[in-house]
Every structure is written in C-alpha cells, then in structure tokens.
C-alpha cells in the first residue's frame, strides 16, 4: 500500500535513516560460502555489494577464501581476488586447528557414544588403531568433519541398540558411516555388492570381474582419498583383500566374523544397510 507506492530510493532512504538511529550496529554473519556453487557465490557477494553502504550494518563472512575466489573467477571470468578486494574491507586469516586437537575432540566424543557396555565390549582398540592410522584419519581434518560425523553417528548408535543390546560391530559402523557421509556414491555401490564383498575369492574369469568391480567402486570416491578408501574396504571386507594384492582368507573365519557382528558376514551385511540417513 503506502510502502508499495514509494520508489525504491525512497524506501532505502527511510531505511538508512532508521539504521542511523540504532545504538548498536547489526552484525550479519554469513558462513559456509565456500560450499556454494560459483553462481550462488557471486549472487551473495553482489547482494552484499549492493547493500554494503547501509549504516550500522557489518557483514562477517566466514569462508575458505581460495575457494570463493576461484568460484567468482569461474562465474565472471575475471580475477576473483581483485573482485573481493573491492568489497571486503578487512580480511583475517584464521589458522587451521592443530590436527592433534581435532583428533582429541573426535576421540572424546566417540568415547561418550561408545561408553555403553554392550557397545564397548565389541570395540577392539588394536583394530581401531590400525584402521584409524592407516586410512580413516584422512577423513577428519577439521572440527567441521568431526561435528558432522558425530551428529549422525549418535543417531546410528541409538538405532542399532535394541533393548540394551547393540546389534552390530561398532568399528564397522564407524567406518561405514564415514563412507556414507564423505563418499556417498561409494556407499550406495557397497549396499548392492554383498555377494562380491562377502564371498571368498572366486575362480577363473570371475576373479577378474570382481577386481574390475572393486576398482570401479573405489574410483567412485574422491580422487585424493582413493588409496585410503581402498584400505577401508579391505578392513571392512577381508574377503576382498586378495583383489588389492593382499591375503586370501579361509572359510573358517566366517564364524568368527559372525560372532563379532562384522559387516563382512553375509548373514549380517544387510543389517548395516537397513537404515538410510540423509547427510
């Protein structure tokens, strides 16, 4: 009505007048801009630029500057750094948190989630150390990685606990949850590959087919982590170690894996994939 009848410049003038009367400035915080597409990133900064002259309004932008600069360069075909320098008045570089501190936070939160006796009784410290140090650690570089994982893993723990009984192996569940979160295409492929993942080495041409299938699955993962991912698959599914140049396992291990509630047991495989949780 009355506002609609006013021109854009008149509305802006009134808003400027009201903002100047504020006793304290307004802080607008924008986080995770480095996770936007190039066009979305450009749109956000264009909005900031268009409204940057409002009094008593401060924009705090939290992002990976290199990623944002690259996105703007792709969107405009100009220097993203030069573009940002015209908008951002003060830039601060926040140092990366020490990796040991990240691990301390992860282990502390995992200890709380795994504290129940029904869970901790099935947790092998030796196996966990082997898996974490050889491959899993590559997925926990920042606190964001830890927080994202812990929030969904807590749900998984509660979902697999029925009347005080924990129905799966906690280490296998941790590894699968990491794959689900950070390598979703690999996770999708795994849940439809029970026969290959849980069966002993096949004879003849079938062995080459299995190798090729496992190679395709690994290549679905992020390029920088494919070596770690291949190791994780071998930790989860010992029967496929031979395909990566490792050992063959005798049939006698099947009962042990079943007693340990491992995902590599064909009798338990489907239990791990009965829930689908959006990351």
XYZ file of N, CA and C in Angstrom:
837
model
N 0.847 -1.198 0.000
C 0.000 0.000 0.000
C 0.877 1.240 0.000
N 1.042 1.855 1.230
C 1.847 3.069 1.292
C 3.283 2.795 0.870
N 3.839 1.628 1.360
C 5.215 1.271 1.015
C 5.336 0.965 -0.470
N 4.319 0.299 -1.016
C 4.344 -0.064 -2.430
C 4.341 1.166 -3.319
N 3.725 2.253 -2.832
C 3.633 3.470 -3.636
C 4.947 4.244 -3.665
N 5.846 3.929 -2.742
C 7.120 4.632 -2.681
C 8.111 4.027 -3.659
N 9.006 4.855 -4.127
C 10.052 4.355 -5.011
C 11.106 3.619 -4.195
N 11.926 2.830 -4.865
C 12.973 2.076 -4.189
C 13.942 3.010 -3.474
N 14.262 4.131 -4.089
C 15.187 5.079 -3.466
C 14.589 5.686 -2.203
N 13.275 5.927 -2.195
C 12.622 6.473 -1.005
C 12.607 5.470 0.136
N 12.331 4.212 -0.189
C 12.342 3.165 0.842
C 13.744 3.025 1.422
N 14.750 3.053 0.544
C 16.128 2.924 1.009
C 16.520 4.104 1.878
N 16.071 5.283 1.546
C 16.387 6.479 2.325
C 15.799 6.381 3.727
N 14.567 5.884 3.819
C 13.941 5.713 5.133
C 14.679 4.662 5.954
N 15.094 3.578 5.297
C 15.822 2.524 5.999
C 17.169 3.035 6.506
N 17.844 3.841 5.698
C 19.114 4.435 6.113
C 18.906 5.324 7.336
N 17.835 6.096 7.324
C 17.524 6.984 8.458
C 17.299 6.175 9.723
N 16.549 5.069 9.633
C 16.275 4.229 10.805
C 17.532 3.534 11.308
N 18.353 3.078 10.402
C 19.568 2.380 10.808
C 20.540 3.313 11.518
N 20.589 4.553 11.127
C 21.483 5.520 11.770
C 21.085 5.790 13.216
N 19.850 5.541 13.539
C 19.355 5.800 14.903
C 19.667 4.651 15.856
N 20.167 3.536 15.329
C 20.474 2.394 16.193
C 21.626 2.715 17.140
N 21.516 2.248 18.367
C 22.581 2.462 19.345
C 23.738 1.487 19.132
N 23.410 0.300 18.603
C 24.444 -0.705 18.332
C 24.295 -1.184 16.893
N 25.401 -1.480 16.231
C 25.322 -1.948 14.840
C 24.755 -3.365 14.740
N 24.259 -3.708 13.587
C 23.760 -5.056 13.304
C 24.882 -5.858 12.655
N 25.151 -7.045 13.210
C 26.173 -7.926 12.652
C 25.481 -9.031 11.861
N 25.757 -9.091 10.572
C 25.198 -10.119 9.695
C 26.307 -11.134 9.409
N 26.127 -12.370 9.881
C 27.145 -13.412 9.719
C 26.750 -14.355 8.593
N 27.662 -14.544 7.661
C 27.447 -15.448 6.530
C 28.510 -16.539 6.584
N 28.068 -17.773 6.769
C 29.008 -18.896 6.931
C 28.888 -19.861 5.751
N 29.947 -20.634 5.556
C 29.962 -21.711 4.548
C 29.764 -21.218 3.121
N 30.195 -20.023 2.805
C 30.073 -19.538 1.431
C 30.912 -20.368 0.468
N 31.936 -21.023 0.990
C 32.783 -21.838 0.130
C 32.117 -23.134 -0.308
N 30.907 -23.381 0.187
C 30.188 -24.596 -0.206
C 29.111 -24.302 -1.255
N 29.037 -23.053 -1.699
C 28.062 -22.676 -2.713
C 28.618 -22.907 -4.117
N 27.726 -22.951 -5.088
C 28.149 -23.023 -6.483
C 28.710 -21.662 -6.892
N 29.485 -21.590 -7.982
C 30.022 -20.295 -8.427
C 28.942 -19.238 -8.619
N 27.817 -19.596 -9.235
C 26.756 -18.607 -9.467
C 26.122 -18.156 -8.158
N 25.956 -19.075 -7.211
C 25.395 -18.713 -5.905
C 26.355 -17.815 -5.136
N 27.641 -18.130 -5.212
C 28.650 -17.306 -4.543
C 28.628 -15.885 -5.076
N 28.592 -15.754 -6.379
C 28.561 -14.429 -6.995
C 27.313 -13.664 -6.583
N 26.185 -14.334 -6.537
C 24.927 -13.669 -6.172
C 24.985 -13.116 -4.755
N 25.565 -13.899 -3.826
C 25.679 -13.437 -2.447
C 26.532 -12.173 -2.361
N 27.672 -12.170 -3.025
C 28.558 -11.006 -2.959
C 27.973 -9.804 -3.691
N 27.190 -10.036 -4.704
C 26.519 -8.922 -5.370
C 25.492 -8.279 -4.437
N 24.808 -9.101 -3.639
C 23.855 -8.571 -2.665
C 24.574 -7.789 -1.573
N 25.709 -8.315 -1.123
C 26.496 -7.598 -0.109
C 26.963 -6.256 -0.664
N 27.437 -6.272 -1.890
C 27.924 -5.044 -2.516
C 26.818 -4.010 -2.666
N 25.624 -4.485 -3.038
C 24.501 -3.571 -3.249
C 24.004 -2.957 -1.951
N 24.199 -3.690 -0.824
C 23.684 -3.207 0.460
C 24.792 -2.839 1.442
N 26.014 -2.779 0.946
C 27.139 -2.533 1.840
C 27.229 -1.121 2.373
N 26.478 -0.199 1.781
C 26.577 1.191 2.236
C 25.555 1.545 3.315
N 24.769 0.562 3.769
C 23.836 0.838 4.862
C 24.614 1.128 6.136
N 24.251 2.165 6.882
C 24.948 2.479 8.137
C 24.619 1.455 9.218
N 25.545 1.264 10.110
C 25.356 0.375 11.260
C 25.058 -1.074 10.872
N 25.513 -1.484 9.713
C 25.388 -2.884 9.290
C 26.777 -3.394 8.933
N 27.188 -4.465 9.607
C 28.506 -5.055 9.390
C 28.321 -6.495 8.908
N 29.018 -6.852 7.849
C 28.942 -8.211 7.317
C 30.202 -8.986 7.713
N 29.994 -10.120 8.376
C 31.096 -11.010 8.737
C 30.981 -12.250 7.854
N 31.953 -12.445 6.979
C 31.914 -13.540 6.009
C 32.936 -14.599 6.414
N 32.471 -15.818 6.640
C 33.331 -16.923 7.043
C 33.423 -17.915 5.894
N 34.623 -18.116 5.374
C 34.754 -18.996 4.218
C 36.222 -19.304 3.955
N 36.429 -20.262 3.063
C 37.764 -20.532 2.531
C 37.959 -19.562 1.377
N 38.819 -18.580 1.576
C 38.949 -17.504 0.597
C 39.369 -18.014 -0.775
N 40.278 -18.984 -0.819
C 40.736 -19.505 -2.104
C 39.595 -20.116 -2.910
N 38.704 -20.831 -2.211
C 37.564 -21.464 -2.884
C 36.622 -20.397 -3.434
N 36.347 -19.375 -2.612
C 35.442 -18.302 -3.034
C 36.028 -17.531 -4.213
N 37.322 -17.222 -4.149
C 37.962 -16.501 -5.263
C 37.880 -17.306 -6.558
N 38.088 -18.612 -6.450
C 38.008 -19.475 -7.635
C 36.595 -19.498 -8.196
N 35.590 -19.544 -7.318
C 34.195 -19.563 -7.762
C 33.837 -18.280 -8.502
N 34.280 -17.146 -7.971
C 33.982 -15.863 -8.622
C 34.705 -15.761 -9.967
N 35.927 -16.264 -10.012
C 36.666 -16.268 -11.277
C 35.921 -17.072 -12.336
N 35.375 -18.218 -11.932
C 34.624 -19.050 -12.884
C 33.328 -18.379 -13.316
N 32.685 -17.672 -12.387
C 31.390 -17.062 -12.694
C 31.526 -15.822 -13.561
N 32.614 -15.061 -13.367
C 32.747 -13.784 -14.065
C 33.878 -13.753 -15.097
N 34.738 -14.764 -15.060
C 35.919 -14.783 -15.937
C 36.820 -13.578 -15.686
N 36.860 -13.132 -14.432
C 37.784 -12.080 -14.002
C 38.469 -12.566 -12.736
N 39.447 -11.822 -12.282
C 40.161 -12.214 -11.068
C 39.235 -12.162 -9.857
N 39.022 -13.312 -9.224
C 38.194 -13.361 -8.020
C 38.816 -12.589 -6.877
N 40.144 -12.593 -6.807
C 40.833 -11.860 -5.738
C 40.611 -10.361 -5.882
N 40.759 -9.843 -7.115
C 40.540 -8.412 -7.347
C 39.093 -8.030 -7.039
N 38.158 -8.913 -7.390
C 36.746 -8.636 -7.151
C 36.464 -8.530 -5.645
N 37.020 -9.446 -4.870
C 36.786 -9.425 -3.421
C 37.418 -8.214 -2.757
N 38.574 -7.799 -3.247
C 39.267 -6.656 -2.641
C 38.443 -5.380 -2.730
N 37.554 -5.297 -3.694
C 36.702 -4.123 -3.843
C 35.498 -4.157 -2.895
N 35.237 -5.316 -2.301
C 34.067 -5.470 -1.428
C 34.478 -5.653 0.029
N 35.468 -6.521 0.266
C 35.894 -6.840 1.634
C 36.857 -5.768 2.128
N 36.511 -5.136 3.249
C 37.346 -4.053 3.777
C 38.505 -4.573 4.617
N 38.234 -5.578 5.448
C 39.277 -6.136 6.316
C 39.221 -7.653 6.222
N 40.360 -8.281 5.933
C 40.419 -9.740 5.823
C 41.293 -10.306 6.939
N 40.834 -11.391 7.552
C 41.583 -12.060 8.615
C 41.811 -13.509 8.213
N 43.016 -13.988 8.409
C 43.332 -15.394 8.175
C 43.279 -16.134 9.506
N 42.375 -17.085 9.618
C 42.243 -17.877 10.841
C 43.086 -19.133 10.679
N 44.043 -19.368 11.557
C 44.910 -20.544 11.414
C 44.130 -21.843 11.582
N 44.561 -22.876 10.860
C 43.944 -24.196 10.987
C 44.182 -24.740 12.390
N 43.181 -25.401 12.930
C 43.339 -26.028 14.234
C 44.334 -27.178 14.134
N 45.136 -27.346 15.152
C 46.110 -28.431 15.179
C 45.404 -29.773 15.004
N 45.945 -30.635 14.119
C 45.303 -31.906 13.803
C 45.177 -32.796 15.030
N 46.118 -32.687 15.953
C 46.033 -33.483 17.175
C 44.847 -33.046 18.026
N 44.553 -31.758 18.005
C 43.398 -31.250 18.744
C 42.100 -31.774 18.122
N 42.063 -31.821 16.794
C 40.888 -32.368 16.103
C 40.666 -33.817 16.528
N 41.751 -34.576 16.573
C 41.634 -35.985 16.961
C 41.189 -36.129 18.416
N 41.681 -35.270 19.276
C 41.272 -35.329 20.680
C 39.770 -35.119 20.823
N 39.244 -34.153 20.088
C 37.806 -33.887 20.134
C 37.038 -35.090 19.602
N 37.498 -35.643 18.481
C 36.835 -36.817 17.900
C 36.830 -37.979 18.886
N 37.986 -38.306 19.448
C 38.078 -39.457 20.348
C 37.242 -39.255 21.606
N 37.242 -38.023 22.128
C 36.464 -37.728 23.324
C 34.968 -37.957 23.080
N 34.480 -37.482 21.941
C 33.058 -37.630 21.640
C 32.705 -39.069 21.301
N 33.618 -39.751 20.637
C 33.369 -41.166 20.356
C 33.320 -41.981 21.646
N 34.212 -41.675 22.569
C 34.217 -42.392 23.851
C 32.875 -42.259 24.565
N 32.291 -41.071 24.482
C 30.984 -40.866 25.124
C 29.907 -41.700 24.445
N 29.943 -41.761 23.122
C 28.925 -42.514 22.384
C 29.090 -44.021 22.545
N 30.339 -44.468 22.751
C 30.622 -45.901 22.835
C 30.720 -46.397 24.270
N 30.305 -45.580 25.217
C 30.506 -45.904 26.629
C 29.661 -47.064 27.118
N 28.501 -47.281 26.522
C 27.623 -48.359 26.975
C 28.342 -49.701 26.888
N 28.157 -50.539 27.869
C 28.873 -51.816 27.937
C 28.596 -52.697 26.724
N 27.354 -52.687 26.247
C 27.003 -53.530 25.096
C 27.753 -53.108 23.834
N 28.177 -51.834 23.786
C 28.929 -51.328 22.643
C 30.423 -51.512 22.862
N 30.903 -51.080 24.023
C 32.346 -51.106 24.301
C 32.907 -52.522 24.327
N 32.089 -53.513 24.683
C 32.559 -54.903 24.726
C 32.967 -55.417 23.348
N 32.430 -54.807 22.315
C 32.739 -55.249 20.955
C 33.748 -54.329 20.261
N 34.309 -53.423 21.026
C 35.262 -52.454 20.448
C 36.686 -52.935 20.674
N 37.414 -53.193 19.589
C 38.803 -53.641 19.660
C 39.736 -52.444 19.492
N 40.452 -52.091 20.541
C 41.381 -50.963 20.481
C 42.462 -51.189 19.422
N 42.961 -52.413 19.317
C 44.018 -52.720 18.359
C 43.511 -52.542 16.932
N 42.329 -53.071 16.650
C 41.781 -52.953 15.295
C 41.461 -51.495 14.975
N 40.933 -50.773 15.945
C 40.608 -49.356 15.738
C 41.859 -48.547 15.406
N 42.937 -48.768 16.154
C 44.181 -48.031 15.907
C 44.703 -48.324 14.503
N 44.614 -49.571 14.101
C 45.094 -49.958 12.774
C 44.293 -49.266 11.672
N 42.975 -49.270 11.814
C 42.114 -48.662 10.801
C 42.263 -47.145 10.779
N 42.265 -46.539 11.952
C 42.314 -45.081 12.001
C 43.621 -44.542 11.449
N 44.731 -45.113 11.885
C 46.035 -44.584 11.486
C 46.365 -44.889 10.032
N 45.811 -45.967 9.489
C 46.145 -46.345 8.112
C 45.285 -45.652 7.075
N 44.106 -45.170 7.474
C 43.211 -44.628 6.441
C 42.114 -43.696 6.963
N 41.464 -44.045 8.058
C 40.302 -43.284 8.495
C 40.648 -41.859 8.898
N 41.869 -41.647 9.383
C 42.266 -40.307 9.836
C 42.197 -39.264 8.726
N 42.265 -39.683 7.463
C 42.234 -38.729 6.359
C 40.876 -38.052 6.210
N 39.870 -38.581 6.882
C 38.528 -38.004 6.783
C 38.222 -37.031 7.921
N 39.166 -36.845 8.848
C 38.940 -35.943 9.976
C 40.071 -34.924 10.047
N 39.909 -33.843 9.295
C 40.932 -32.812 9.208
C 40.517 -31.555 9.972
N 39.217 -31.261 9.996
C 38.717 -30.056 10.660
C 37.648 -30.433 11.680
N 37.317 -29.466 12.534
C 36.245 -29.696 13.509
C 34.899 -29.872 12.821
N 34.741 -29.254 11.649
C 33.506 -29.448 10.899
C 33.333 -30.924 10.544
N 34.429 -31.581 10.140
C 34.376 -33.007 9.825
C 33.903 -33.804 11.033
N 34.468 -33.468 12.191
C 34.126 -34.183 13.423
C 32.666 -33.951 13.798
N 32.240 -32.700 13.799
C 30.874 -32.379 14.210
C 29.841 -33.020 13.296
N 30.113 -32.996 12.009
C 29.170 -33.588 11.055
C 29.045 -35.088 11.286
N 30.180 -35.746 11.503
C 30.166 -37.190 11.720
C 29.479 -37.562 13.031
N 29.844 -36.900 14.111
C 29.326 -37.256 15.424
C 27.806 -37.101 15.485
N 27.275 -36.065 14.854
C 25.826 -35.831 14.924
C 25.034 -36.964 14.291
N 25.538 -37.529 13.203
C 24.815 -38.625 12.560
C 25.158 -39.976 13.180
N 26.393 -40.130 13.648
C 26.772 -41.401 14.259
C 26.009 -41.638 15.561
N 25.715 -40.571 16.282
C 24.925 -40.709 17.507
C 23.559 -41.328 17.202
N 22.973 -40.910 16.091
C 21.690 -41.488 15.675
C 21.851 -42.963 15.331
N 22.934 -43.300 14.645
C 23.166 -44.695 14.270
C 23.322 -45.581 15.506
N 24.038 -45.090 16.501
C 24.226 -45.856 17.739
C 22.879 -46.186 18.381
N 22.031 -45.182 18.483
C 20.721 -45.408 19.110
C 19.850 -46.328 18.259
N 19.975 -46.237 16.948
C 19.144 -47.043 16.055
C 19.513 -48.523 16.108
N 20.781 -48.814 16.356
C 21.224 -50.205 16.389
C 21.272 -50.782 17.805
N 20.738 -50.060 18.763
C 20.636 -50.559 20.131
C 19.183 -50.908 20.415
N 18.925 -52.181 20.637
C 17.561 -52.652 20.866
C 17.501 -53.353 22.216
N 16.724 -52.781 23.127
C 16.563 -53.326 24.485
C 17.917 -53.599 25.144
N 18.809 -52.635 25.003
C 20.110 -52.725 25.655
C 21.133 -53.568 24.923
N 20.763 -54.127 23.781
C 21.680 -54.971 23.001
C 22.107 -54.219 21.751
N 23.432 -54.136 21.545
C 23.965 -53.469 20.348
C 24.118 -54.511 19.261
N 23.503 -54.268 18.101
C 23.313 -55.315 17.099
C 24.395 -55.396 16.030
N 25.379 -54.489 16.043
C 26.424 -54.504 15.023
C 27.786 -54.279 15.665
N 28.818 -54.391 14.858
C 30.166 -54.128 15.343
C 30.416 -52.610 15.301
N 30.804 -51.997 16.413
C 30.922 -50.532 16.458
C 31.969 -49.969 15.496
N 33.086 -50.677 15.306
C 34.126 -50.168 14.405
C 33.639 -50.217 12.962
N 33.003 -51.303 12.579
C 32.454 -51.387 11.223
C 31.417 -50.294 10.998
N 30.616 -50.028 12.013
C 29.589 -48.989 11.888
C 30.230 -47.612 11.721
N 31.297 -47.352 12.444
C 32.013 -46.079 12.308
C 32.531 -45.907 10.879
N 33.198 -46.926 10.368
C 33.791 -46.834 9.033
C 32.713 -46.648 7.968
N 31.634 -47.409 8.068
C 30.557 -47.279 7.087
C 29.884 -45.914 7.159
N 29.784 -45.367 8.359
C 29.173 -44.049 8.490
C 30.066 -42.970 7.878
N 31.376 -43.120 8.024
C 32.308 -42.188 7.380
C 32.161 -42.272 5.865
N 32.094 -43.485 5.346
C 31.927 -43.654 3.897
C 30.595 -43.074 3.441
N 29.551 -43.302 4.213
C 28.225 -42.789 3.838
C 28.225 -41.268 3.764
N 28.896 -40.632 4.715
C 28.909 -39.173 4.772
C 29.813 -38.548 3.712
N 31.011 -39.108 3.566
C 32.022 -38.441 2.757
C 32.257 -39.073 1.386
N 31.763 -40.299 1.200
C 31.856 -40.966 -0.095
C 30.498 -41.594 -0.425
N 29.450 -40.783 -0.559
C 28.091 -41.322 -0.711
C 27.899 -42.229 -1.918
N 28.575 -41.947 -3.024
C 28.432 -42.802 -4.203
C 29.041 -44.178 -3.955
N 30.123 -44.214 -3.201
C 30.733 -45.489 -2.832
C 29.797 -46.269 -1.917
N 29.215 -45.580 -0.962
C 28.296 -46.224 -0.028
C 27.111 -46.853 -0.769
N 26.569 -46.116 -1.712
C 25.447 -46.642 -2.500
C 25.851 -47.900 -3.258
N 27.072 -47.901 -3.789
C 27.539 -49.072 -4.529
C 27.765 -50.264 -3.603
N 28.254 -50.015 -2.402
C 28.527 -51.102 -1.458
C 27.264 -51.860 -1.082
N 26.190 -51.144 -0.835
C 24.992 -51.819 -0.351
C 24.370 -52.750 -1.387
N 24.782 -52.618 -2.643
C 24.280 -53.516 -3.687
C 25.342 -54.513 -4.143
N 26.400 -54.677 -3.334
C 27.515 -55.548 -3.729
C 27.808 -56.617 -2.677
N 26.792 -57.095 -2.009
C 27.001 -58.057 -0.922
C 27.749 -59.298 -1.390
N 27.356 -59.861 -2.529
C 27.956 -61.110 -3.000
C 29.458 -60.954 -3.200
N 29.870 -59.873 -3.843
C 31.290 -59.655 -4.110
C 32.059 -59.381 -2.828
N 31.475 -58.591 -1.940
C 32.183 -58.137 -0.744
C 32.304 -59.206 0.342
N 31.392 -60.136 0.381
C 31.375 -61.100 1.486
C 31.747 -62.516 1.075
N 32.014 -62.746 -0.215
C 32.336 -64.096 -0.689
C 33.844 -64.292 -0.796
N 34.321 -65.549 -0.632
C 35.747 -65.833 -0.842
C 36.129 -65.585 -2.294
N 37.419 -65.599 -2.564
C 37.912 -65.342 -3.913
C 37.325 -66.344 -4.910
N 36.735 -65.865 -5.993
C 36.182 -66.779 -6.995
C 37.288 -67.337 -7.890
N 36.950 -68.371 -8.647
C 37.913 -68.986 -9.550
C 37.751 -68.437 -10.964
N 38.831 -68.568 -11.751
C 38.758 -68.278 -13.173
C 38.443 -66.838 -13.503
N 37.716 -66.633 -14.598
C 37.396 -65.274 -15.079
C 36.611 -64.443 -14.070
N 35.875 -65.102 -13.180
C 35.085 -64.366 -12.186
C 35.973 -63.525 -11.282
N 37.224 -63.965 -11.080
C 38.146 -63.203 -10.232
C 38.459 -61.854 -10.872
N 38.669 -61.838 -12.177
C 38.952 -60.585 -12.874
C 37.739 -59.665 -12.874
N 36.559 -60.262 -12.975
C 35.329 -59.466 -12.914
C 35.190 -58.800 -11.551
N 35.507 -59.552 -10.497
C 35.444 -58.998 -9.143
C 36.436 -57.854 -8.974
N 37.652 -58.049 -9.467
C 38.664 -56.988 -9.388
C 38.184 -55.721 -10.082
N 37.620 -55.887 -11.260
C 37.160 -54.734 -12.035
C 36.039 -54.010 -11.313
N 35.136 -54.766 -10.707
C 34.015 -54.165 -9.980
C 34.510 -53.370 -8.776
N 35.454 -53.935 -8.033
C 36.003 -53.243 -6.863
C 36.755 -51.979 -7.280
N 37.432 -52.044 -8.413
C 38.137 -50.857 -8.912
C 37.154 -49.745 -9.237
N 36.041 -50.108 -9.846
C 35.010 -49.122 -10.177
C 34.454 -48.485 -8.904
N 34.220 -49.316 -7.878
C 33.678 -48.807 -6.614
C 34.642 -47.798 -5.990
N 35.918 -48.141 -5.941
C 36.921 -47.238 -5.350
C 36.998 -45.932 -6.133
N 36.914 -46.019 -7.452
C 37.024 -44.823 -8.284
C 35.806 -43.916 -8.194
N 34.746 -44.389 -7.547
C 33.597 -43.531 -7.274
C 33.904 -42.537 -6.157
N 34.954 -42.834 -5.385
C 35.319 -41.983 -4.259
C 36.108 -40.765 -4.696
N 36.303 -39.839 -3.760
C 37.069 -38.627 -4.041
C 38.495 -39.013 -4.415
N 39.029 -38.373 -5.437
C 40.316 -38.770 -6.010
C 41.448 -38.749 -4.991
N 41.445 -37.762 -4.124
C 42.546 -37.607 -3.165
C 42.525 -38.660 -2.064
N 41.421 -39.402 -1.935
C 41.294 -40.361 -0.832
C 41.098 -41.792 -1.317
N 41.361 -42.058 -2.574
C 41.095 -43.402 -3.093
C 41.992 -44.463 -2.481
N 43.228 -44.115 -2.179
C 44.124 -45.081 -1.528
C 43.582 -45.425 -0.146
N 43.187 -44.398 0.603
C 42.612 -44.627 1.934
C 41.312 -45.413 1.835
N 40.510 -45.116 0.845
C 39.238 -45.797 0.669
C 39.444 -47.279 0.368
N 40.422 -47.596 -0.480
C 40.723 -48.990 -0.783
C 41.130 -49.740 0.481
N 41.885 -49.083 1.345
C 42.284 -49.710 2.610
C 41.075 -49.940 3.511
N 40.168 -48.963 3.543
C 38.970 -49.113 4.367
C 38.127 -50.301 3.915
N 38.006 -50.481 2.611
C 37.232 -51.616 2.099
C 37.867 -52.938 2.510
N 39.185 -52.975 2.523
C 39.868 -54.203 2.937
C 39.697 -54.457 4.430
N 39.683 -53.390 5.231
C 39.439 -53.555 6.662
C 38.021 -54.064 6.915
N 37.073 -53.546 6.166
C 35.680 -53.950 6.357
C 35.405 -55.339 5.805
N 35.991 -55.649 4.664
C 35.672 -56.886 3.956
C 36.961 -57.661 3.640
N 37.465 -58.420 4.603
C 38.724 -59.141 4.406
C 38.711 -60.069 3.192
N 37.546 -60.560 2.806
C 37.480 -61.477 1.671
C 37.884 -60.848 0.343
N 37.970 -59.513 0.281
C 38.384 -58.878 -0.976
C 39.830 -58.382 -0.922
N 40.532 -58.665 0.149
C 41.930 -58.203 0.246
C 42.772 -58.709 -0.923
N 42.511 -59.932 -1.374
C 43.280 -60.514 -2.475
C 43.227 -59.637 -3.734
N 42.068 -58.961 -3.937
C 41.891 -58.139 -5.140
C 42.786 -56.907 -5.124
N 43.279 -56.540 -3.937
C 44.169 -55.382 -3.794
C 45.607 -55.815 -3.516
N 45.891 -57.085 -3.781
C 47.240 -57.597 -3.571
C 47.470 -58.167 -2.193
N 46.394 -58.373 -1.415
C 46.516 -58.881 -0.060
C 46.287 -60.375 0.035
N 45.908 -60.802 1.231
C 45.803 -62.232 1.533
C 44.436 -62.808 1.159
N 44.409 -64.148 1.073
C 43.158 -64.888 0.968
C 42.790 -65.395 2.353
N 41.509 -65.449 2.660
C 41.060 -65.915 3.971
C 40.307 -67.229 3.829
N 40.602 -68.146 4.745
C 39.952 -69.454 4.728
C 38.501 -69.329 5.196
N 37.707 -70.333 4.852
C 36.299 -70.340 5.219
C 36.094 -70.294 6.730
N 37.100 -70.767 7.479
C 36.957 -70.834 8.933
C 36.766 -69.484 9.602
N 37.152 -68.384 8.922
C 36.995 -67.054 9.510
C 35.540 -66.600 9.534
N 34.698 -67.211 8.729
C 33.306 -66.768 8.604
C 32.581 -66.780 9.939
N 32.773 -67.835 10.715
C 32.108 -67.926 12.009
C 32.614 -66.872 12.985
N 33.923 -66.603 12.937
C 34.491 -65.561 13.807
C 33.898 -64.202 13.462
N 33.802 -63.880 12.189
C 33.237 -62.597 11.769
C 31.775 -62.487 12.163
N 31.071 -63.607 12.114
C 29.661 -63.599 12.514
C 29.540 -63.333 14.016
N 30.391 -63.976 14.815
C 30.355 -63.759 16.271
C 30.691 -62.311 16.625
N 31.559 -61.696 15.838
C 31.954 -60.300 16.093
C 30.976 -59.293 15.485
N 29.912 -59.798 14.869
C 28.870 -58.963 14.242
C 29.442 -58.070 13.146
N 30.370 -58.610 12.376
C 31.039 -57.844 11.330
C 30.164 -57.729 10.080
N 30.319 -56.632 9.371
C 29.573 -56.413 8.136
C 30.015 -57.373 7.043
N 31.207 -57.948 7.159
C 31.708 -58.880 6.156
C 31.039 -60.243 6.239
N 30.243 -60.475 7.266
C 29.472 -61.710 7.351
C 28.240 -61.595 6.460
N 28.049 -62.507 5.512
C 26.874 -62.408 4.627
C 25.558 -62.454 5.383
N 25.571 -63.051 6.562
C 24.348 -63.129 7.361
C 24.002 -61.784 8.012
N 24.985 -60.897 8.139
C 24.772 -59.625 8.844
C 24.867 -58.406 7.925
N 25.330 -58.603 6.726
C 25.572 -57.485 5.797
C 24.355 -56.571 5.678
N 23.196 -57.133 5.399
C 22.003 -56.311 5.162
C 21.581 -55.519 6.397
N 21.931 -56.008 7.563
C 21.555 -55.304 8.798
C 22.177 -53.903 8.840
N 23.380 -53.768 8.338
C 24.081 -52.490 8.366
C 23.438 -51.463 7.422
N 22.755 -51.941 6.407
C 22.220 -51.037 5.390
C 20.713 -50.912 5.465
N 20.141 -51.264 6.608
C 18.675 -51.208 6.711
C 18.184 -49.780 6.932
N 19.090 -48.895 7.328
C 18.702 -47.503 7.568
C 19.379 -46.599 6.561
N 18.668 -45.635 6.076
C 19.239 -44.614 5.197
C 19.000 -43.267 5.828
N 20.092 -42.572 6.169
C 20.004 -41.278 6.849
C 20.616 -40.224 5.971
N 19.888 -39.147 5.692
C 20.425 -38.082 4.848
C 21.541 -37.359 5.567
N 22.688 -37.138 4.847
C 23.823 -36.396 5.434
C 23.652 -34.925 5.262
